[in-house]
Coordinates of C-alpha atoms in Angstrom, one line a residue:
M1 CA 18.1 11.6 2.6
K2 CA 16.3 14.9 1.7
R3 CA 12.8 14.2 2.7
R4 CA 10.0 16.3 0.9
T5 CA 7.6 18.8 2.3
L6 CA 4.5 18.6 2.8
I7 CA 2.9 20.8 0.4
A8 CA -1.2 21.6 1.3
L9 CA -3.6 24.8 1.4
P10 CA -5.8 24.8 4.6
A11 CA -9.0 23.3 3.9
L12 CA -11.5 25.3 2.3
L13 CA -15.0 25.1 3.3
L14 CA -17.5 24.4 1.1
A15 CA -20.6 23.3 2.2
R16 CA -21.7 22.6 5.4
G17 CA -25.0 22.4 6.4
A18 CA -26.9 19.0 9.4
H19 CA -26.8 16.9 6.9
G20 CA -22.4 16.9 6.1
E21 CA -19.9 18.2 4.9
T22 CA -17.6 19.2 2.5
T23 CA -14.5 20.8 1.8
T24 CA -10.7 20.8 -0.5
K25 CA -7.7 20.8 -0.3
M26 CA -4.6 20.3 -3.1
L27 CA -2.0 17.9 -1.5
H28 CA 0.7 17.3 -3.4
G29 CA -0.3 18.2 -6.2
A30 CA -3.7 17.2 -6.3
K31 CA -6.8 18.0 -4.9
I32 CA -8.6 16.2 -2.6
T33 CA -11.9 16.5 -2.5
I34 CA -13.3 15.5 1.5
E35 CA -16.5 15.1 2.2
S36 CA -19.2 14.1 4.7
D37 CA -23.1 11.5 5.9
S38 CA -23.5 14.0 8.5
A39 CA -22.3 17.0 10.3
I40 CA -19.0 16.6 12.4
P41 CA -18.3 17.8 15.1
S42 CA -14.9 20.7 15.0
A43 CA -13.4 18.5 17.9
L44 CA -13.5 15.6 15.5
R45 CA -12.7 17.5 12.1
A46 CA -9.9 19.0 14.0
M47 CA -7.8 15.5 13.5
I48 CA -9.3 14.5 10.6
D49 CA -7.1 17.2 8.3
P50 CA -4.3 16.7 9.9
W51 CA -4.9 12.0 9.4
I52 CA -5.3 12.2 5.9
S53 CA -2.3 14.6 4.9
K54 CA -0.1 12.5 6.8
C55 CA -2.0 9.6 5.0
A56 CA -0.2 10.8 1.7
D57 CA 2.0 12.5 2.7
A58 CA 3.5 8.9 2.9
V59 CA 1.6 7.5 0.3
S60 CA 3.8 10.7 -2.0
M61 CA 6.8 9.8 -0.3
Y62 CA 6.8 5.6 -1.3
Y63 CA 5.5 7.0 -5.5
G64 CA 7.0 10.2 -5.9
K65 CA 3.7 11.7 -6.5
F66 CA 0.1 11.2 -5.4
P67 CA -1.2 8.1 -7.4
V68 CA -3.9 10.6 -9.1
P69 CA -4.7 14.0 -10.1
E70 CA -8.0 14.0 -7.3
V71 CA -10.0 12.3 -5.3
D72 CA -13.0 12.4 -3.1
I73 CA -12.6 10.7 0.0
R74 CA -16.1 10.2 1.4
L75 CA -16.8 9.9 5.8
A76 CA -19.2 7.4 7.3
L77 CA -19.6 8.4 10.9
V78 CA -20.2 5.4 13.5
P79 CA -20.5 4.7 17.1
G80 CA -17.2 3.7 18.9
A81 CA -13.9 4.5 18.0
G82 CA -10.4 4.1 15.5
I83 CA -10.6 4.1 11.9
K84 CA -13.2 0.6 11.0
G85 CA -12.7 -0.1 7.4
G86 CA -12.9 1.4 4.0
Q87 CA -13.4 0.8 0.6
T88 CA -11.5 2.6 -3.1
F89 CA -13.4 3.0 -6.2
P90 CA -12.4 3.5 -9.5
G91 CA -13.6 6.5 -11.9
E92 CA -12.4 9.6 -13.4
V93 CA -12.6 10.6 -10.1
P94 CA -11.4 8.0 -7.4
R95 CA -13.7 7.8 -4.6
I96 CA -13.0 6.4 -0.9
R97 CA -14.7 5.6 1.4
I98 CA -14.4 5.0 5.3
R99 CA -16.1 4.3 8.4
V100 CA -14.7 7.0 10.5
G101 CA -16.6 6.3 14.8
G102 CA -16.8 9.0 16.4
E103 CA -15.0 9.0 20.2
T104 CA -11.4 8.6 18.1
S105 CA -8.3 9.5 19.8
E106 CA -5.8 11.4 18.1
S107 CA -3.8 8.3 18.6
Q108 CA -5.8 6.4 16.9
F109 CA -6.1 9.2 13.9
M110 CA -2.3 9.6 13.8
H111 CA -0.4 7.0 14.9
D112 CA -2.7 3.3 15.1
D113 CA -4.7 3.2 12.3
W114 CA -3.1 1.8 8.1
V115 CA -6.5 1.9 7.2
M116 CA -6.7 5.2 4.5
V117 CA -2.5 4.3 3.7
H118 CA -3.8 1.3 2.1
E119 CA -6.9 2.8 0.3
M120 CA -5.4 5.7 -1.2
I121 CA -2.4 3.2 -2.8
H122 CA -5.4 1.3 -4.2
L123 CA -5.2 4.6 -6.5
A124 CA -1.8 3.9 -7.6
F125 CA -2.6 0.8 -9.6
P126 CA -4.6 0.8 -12.6
W127 CA -8.2 -1.3 -11.4
L128 CA -8.1 -5.1 -11.3
N129 CA -11.0 -7.6 -12.3
M130 CA -11.8 -10.3 -9.7
Q131 CA -8.9 -12.3 -11.0
H132 CA -6.6 -10.5 -10.1
N133 CA -7.4 -8.6 -7.3
W134 CA -4.5 -10.2 -5.1
M135 CA -2.2 -8.4 -6.8
A136 CA -4.2 -4.5 -5.6
E137 CA -5.2 -5.6 -1.9
G138 CA -1.0 -7.4 -2.0
I139 CA 0.4 -4.1 -3.1
A140 CA -2.2 -2.1 -0.2
V141 CA -0.7 -4.5 2.6
Y142 CA 3.2 -4.6 1.3
V143 CA 3.5 -1.3 0.5
E144 CA 1.2 0.2 3.2
S145 CA 4.0 -0.2 5.2
I146 CA 6.4 0.3 3.8
A147 CA 5.1 3.4 2.9
R148 CA 4.9 3.9 6.0
V149 CA 8.3 3.3 7.9
Q150 CA 9.9 5.5 4.8
A151 CA 7.9 8.8 6.2
G152 CA 9.1 7.4 9.2
H153 CA 5.6 6.7 10.9
L154 CA 6.2 3.1 11.5
S155 CA 10.0 1.2 12.6
P156 CA 11.9 -0.6 10.9
A157 CA 10.9 -3.8 12.9
Q158 CA 7.0 -3.0 13.7
I159 CA 6.4 -4.0 10.3
W160 CA 8.8 -7.0 9.9
H161 CA 7.6 -8.0 13.1
D162 CA 3.9 -8.0 11.3
F163 CA 5.6 -9.9 7.8
V164 CA 7.4 -12.2 10.3
T165 CA 3.9 -13.1 12.0
A166 CA 1.3 -12.6 9.6
M167 CA 2.6 -13.4 6.2
P168 CA 2.3 -17.7 6.4
K169 CA -1.4 -16.9 6.5
G170 CA -0.8 -16.3 2.7
L171 CA 0.6 -19.7 2.4
P172 CA -1.7 -22.1 0.2
K173 CA -2.5 -25.3 1.8
D174 CA -3.4 -28.4 1.0
G175 CA -6.5 -28.7 -2.5
D176 CA -5.0 -24.3 -3.6
G177 CA -4.1 -23.6 -6.8
G178 CA -2.3 -20.1 -7.9
L179 CA -3.3 -16.7 -7.1
D180 CA -5.1 -16.8 -10.0
D181 CA -7.4 -19.0 -8.3
E182 CA -7.7 -19.1 -4.5
P183 CA -9.5 -15.8 -3.8
S184 CA -9.3 -16.6 0.0
W185 CA -8.8 -13.5 2.6
G186 CA -5.4 -15.3 3.3
R187 CA -4.6 -15.9 -0.5
T188 CA -5.6 -13.2 -1.2
Y189 CA -4.5 -10.2 1.9
W190 CA -1.2 -12.3 2.6
G191 CA -0.2 -14.2 -0.5
G192 CA -0.6 -11.0 -2.4
A193 CA 1.7 -9.4 0.0
M194 CA 4.4 -12.0 -0.2
F195 CA 4.1 -12.3 -3.4
C196 CA 5.3 -8.7 -3.9
L197 CA 8.5 -9.7 0.0
V198 CA 9.2 -12.2 -3.8
C199 CA 9.8 -9.8 -5.7
D200 CA 11.0 -7.1 -4.0
V201 CA 14.7 -9.7 -3.0
R202 CA 14.4 -10.6 -7.0
I203 CA 14.3 -7.6 -8.0
R204 CA 17.3 -6.5 -6.1
Q205 CA 19.2 -9.9 -6.1
Q206 CA 19.0 -9.5 -10.2
T207 CA 20.8 -5.9 -9.9
E208 CA 22.9 -5.6 -7.3
N209 CA 20.1 -3.4 -5.2
R210 CA 20.2 -0.7 -7.8
F211 CA 16.3 -1.3 -7.8
G212 CA 13.4 -2.9 -6.2
L213 CA 10.0 -2.9 -6.3
Q214 CA 10.0 0.1 -5.3
H215 CA 10.7 1.1 -8.7
A216 CA 8.7 -0.4 -10.8
L217 CA 5.8 1.2 -8.8
R218 CA 6.5 3.7 -9.0
A219 CA 6.4 2.9 -13.4
I220 CA 3.8 1.9 -13.9
N221 CA 2.0 5.3 -11.9
A222 CA 3.9 7.4 -13.4
E223 CA 1.3 5.6 -16.9
R224 CA -1.9 3.8 -15.1
D225 CA -3.7 3.9 -12.5
F226 CA -6.7 3.9 -10.5
R227 CA -9.4 5.2 -13.1
K228 CA -9.2 2.7 -15.0
E229 CA -9.2 -1.0 -16.2
W230 CA -6.4 -2.2 -18.4
P231 CA -4.9 -5.1 -19.2
F232 CA -2.8 -6.6 -16.1
R233 CA 0.2 -8.3 -17.7
E234 CA 0.6 -5.6 -19.9
T235 CA 1.0 -3.7 -17.2
L236 CA 3.4 -6.0 -15.0
E237 CA 5.5 -5.0 -18.8
I238 CA 5.2 -1.5 -17.3
G239 CA 6.9 -2.7 -14.2
D240 CA 9.8 -4.8 -15.4
K241 CA 10.8 -2.8 -18.2
A242 CA 11.7 -0.2 -15.0
T243 CA 13.9 -2.3 -13.3
G244 CA 15.6 -4.1 -16.5
R245 CA 14.6 -7.0 -14.8
A246 CA 11.2 -10.2 -15.9
V247 CA 11.5 -10.3 -12.5
L248 CA 7.1 -9.7 -12.0
I249 CA 5.9 -11.7 -15.8
N250 CA 7.9 -14.4 -14.2
T251 CA 7.4 -15.0 -10.8
Y252 CA 3.6 -13.9 -11.5
D253 CA 3.6 -18.0 -14.1
E254 CA 5.1 -18.7 -11.7
M255 CA 2.7 -18.4 -8.8
R256 CA 0.0 -17.5 -10.8
D257 CA -1.7 -21.5 -11.8
T258 CA 0.7 -23.3 -9.6
A259 CA 0.0 -23.2 -5.1
V260 CA 4.0 -21.9 -4.6
S261 CA 4.9 -21.9 -1.2
P262 CA 8.5 -19.7 -0.3
D263 CA 10.2 -20.9 2.1
L264 CA 9.7 -17.3 4.7
A265 CA 11.9 -18.7 7.2
A266 CA 15.5 -18.9 5.3
L267 CA 13.8 -15.5 3.5
W268 CA 13.6 -14.3 6.9
R269 CA 17.2 -15.4 8.2
D270 CA 18.5 -14.6 5.1
L271 CA 17.6 -10.8 5.1
G272 CA 18.5 -11.0 9.0
V273 CA 15.5 -10.7 11.0
Q274 CA 14.5 -12.3 13.8
A275 CA 12.5 -13.0 15.4
T276 CA 12.1 -12.7 19.7
S277 CA 10.2 -12.6 22.4
S278 CA 10.9 -9.8 22.9
G279 CA 9.9 -8.7 19.1
I280 CA 12.3 -7.8 16.2
N281 CA 16.1 -8.5 16.0
F282 CA 18.5 -7.7 13.2
D283 CA 20.4 -9.1 12.3
N284 CA 23.2 -7.1 9.8
T285 CA 26.0 -9.3 8.8
A286 CA 22.4 -11.5 7.0
D287 CA 23.7 -12.4 3.3
L288 CA 20.5 -10.1 2.2
S289 CA 20.5 -7.7 5.1
G290 CA 21.2 -4.7 2.5
I291 CA 19.1 -5.9 0.6
R292 CA 16.4 -5.8 3.8
Q293 CA 17.6 -2.6 4.6
A294 CA 17.4 -0.6 1.2
I295 CA 13.6 -1.5 1.1
T296 CA 12.9 -0.2 4.3
T297 CA 15.1 3.2 2.5
P298 CA 13.1 6.2 0.6
P299 CA 15.1 5.7 -2.6
A300 CA 17.2 8.7 -3.8

């Protein structure tokens, strides 16, 4: 498939002073305003703009567009190296706040970071109350991985390795309730990501691999985004309508109040994902190997 070309206008310097700076650029038709809490050294600034563009490219490829027409990205310069975390806030113009180490290298920006993609993905789904925060974080974890593979930033083996090793953290423990009732870190992030994977596989099984979770999430983002809160079930129904199957609603009803433990070992086997001491091997004769490959292939 021919990849969409990232169209970006040169960054326009709007203001600069001892207390910070602001630049604005257009990416995939969206206005991106980048602000900093303090003045950013020129060498660091030279790495920040390509980093943000690369992340916007991956998110826009997954959703078919940038999720919102406008976003403010606030950079907080902190000691050390690497991206130190972020948070996304709703509003008419949503805001992403990212902590950036002042000693961050180009490789850490362009190859190691997942935080900016994760936060940008939050923009594509309605703002949720804490009861459904597992869905917001689960989508961000799951889609961040898939989007970066589709954009050519990661290999499929890398993200399936992460899923195999980390997704068990989302399984319920003794005494846990359903996803709506259990706010622990593992159940929120990896339990939500597990919900997304289960839905992705079920949609593809039921539609003979013609549709997947990506089609459902694109349909939702075409009508709703992080600028405001919308009813949760109604939002899931938009995704189900796009695939012609009630997978999102039915899986939510199955897992919302009850601690459900999918058989991950069987799922990896059926998808043809084999963990070895040297990494991940793929079995392309496995029953669901075609689904595994379709999940990380950009849709036409």
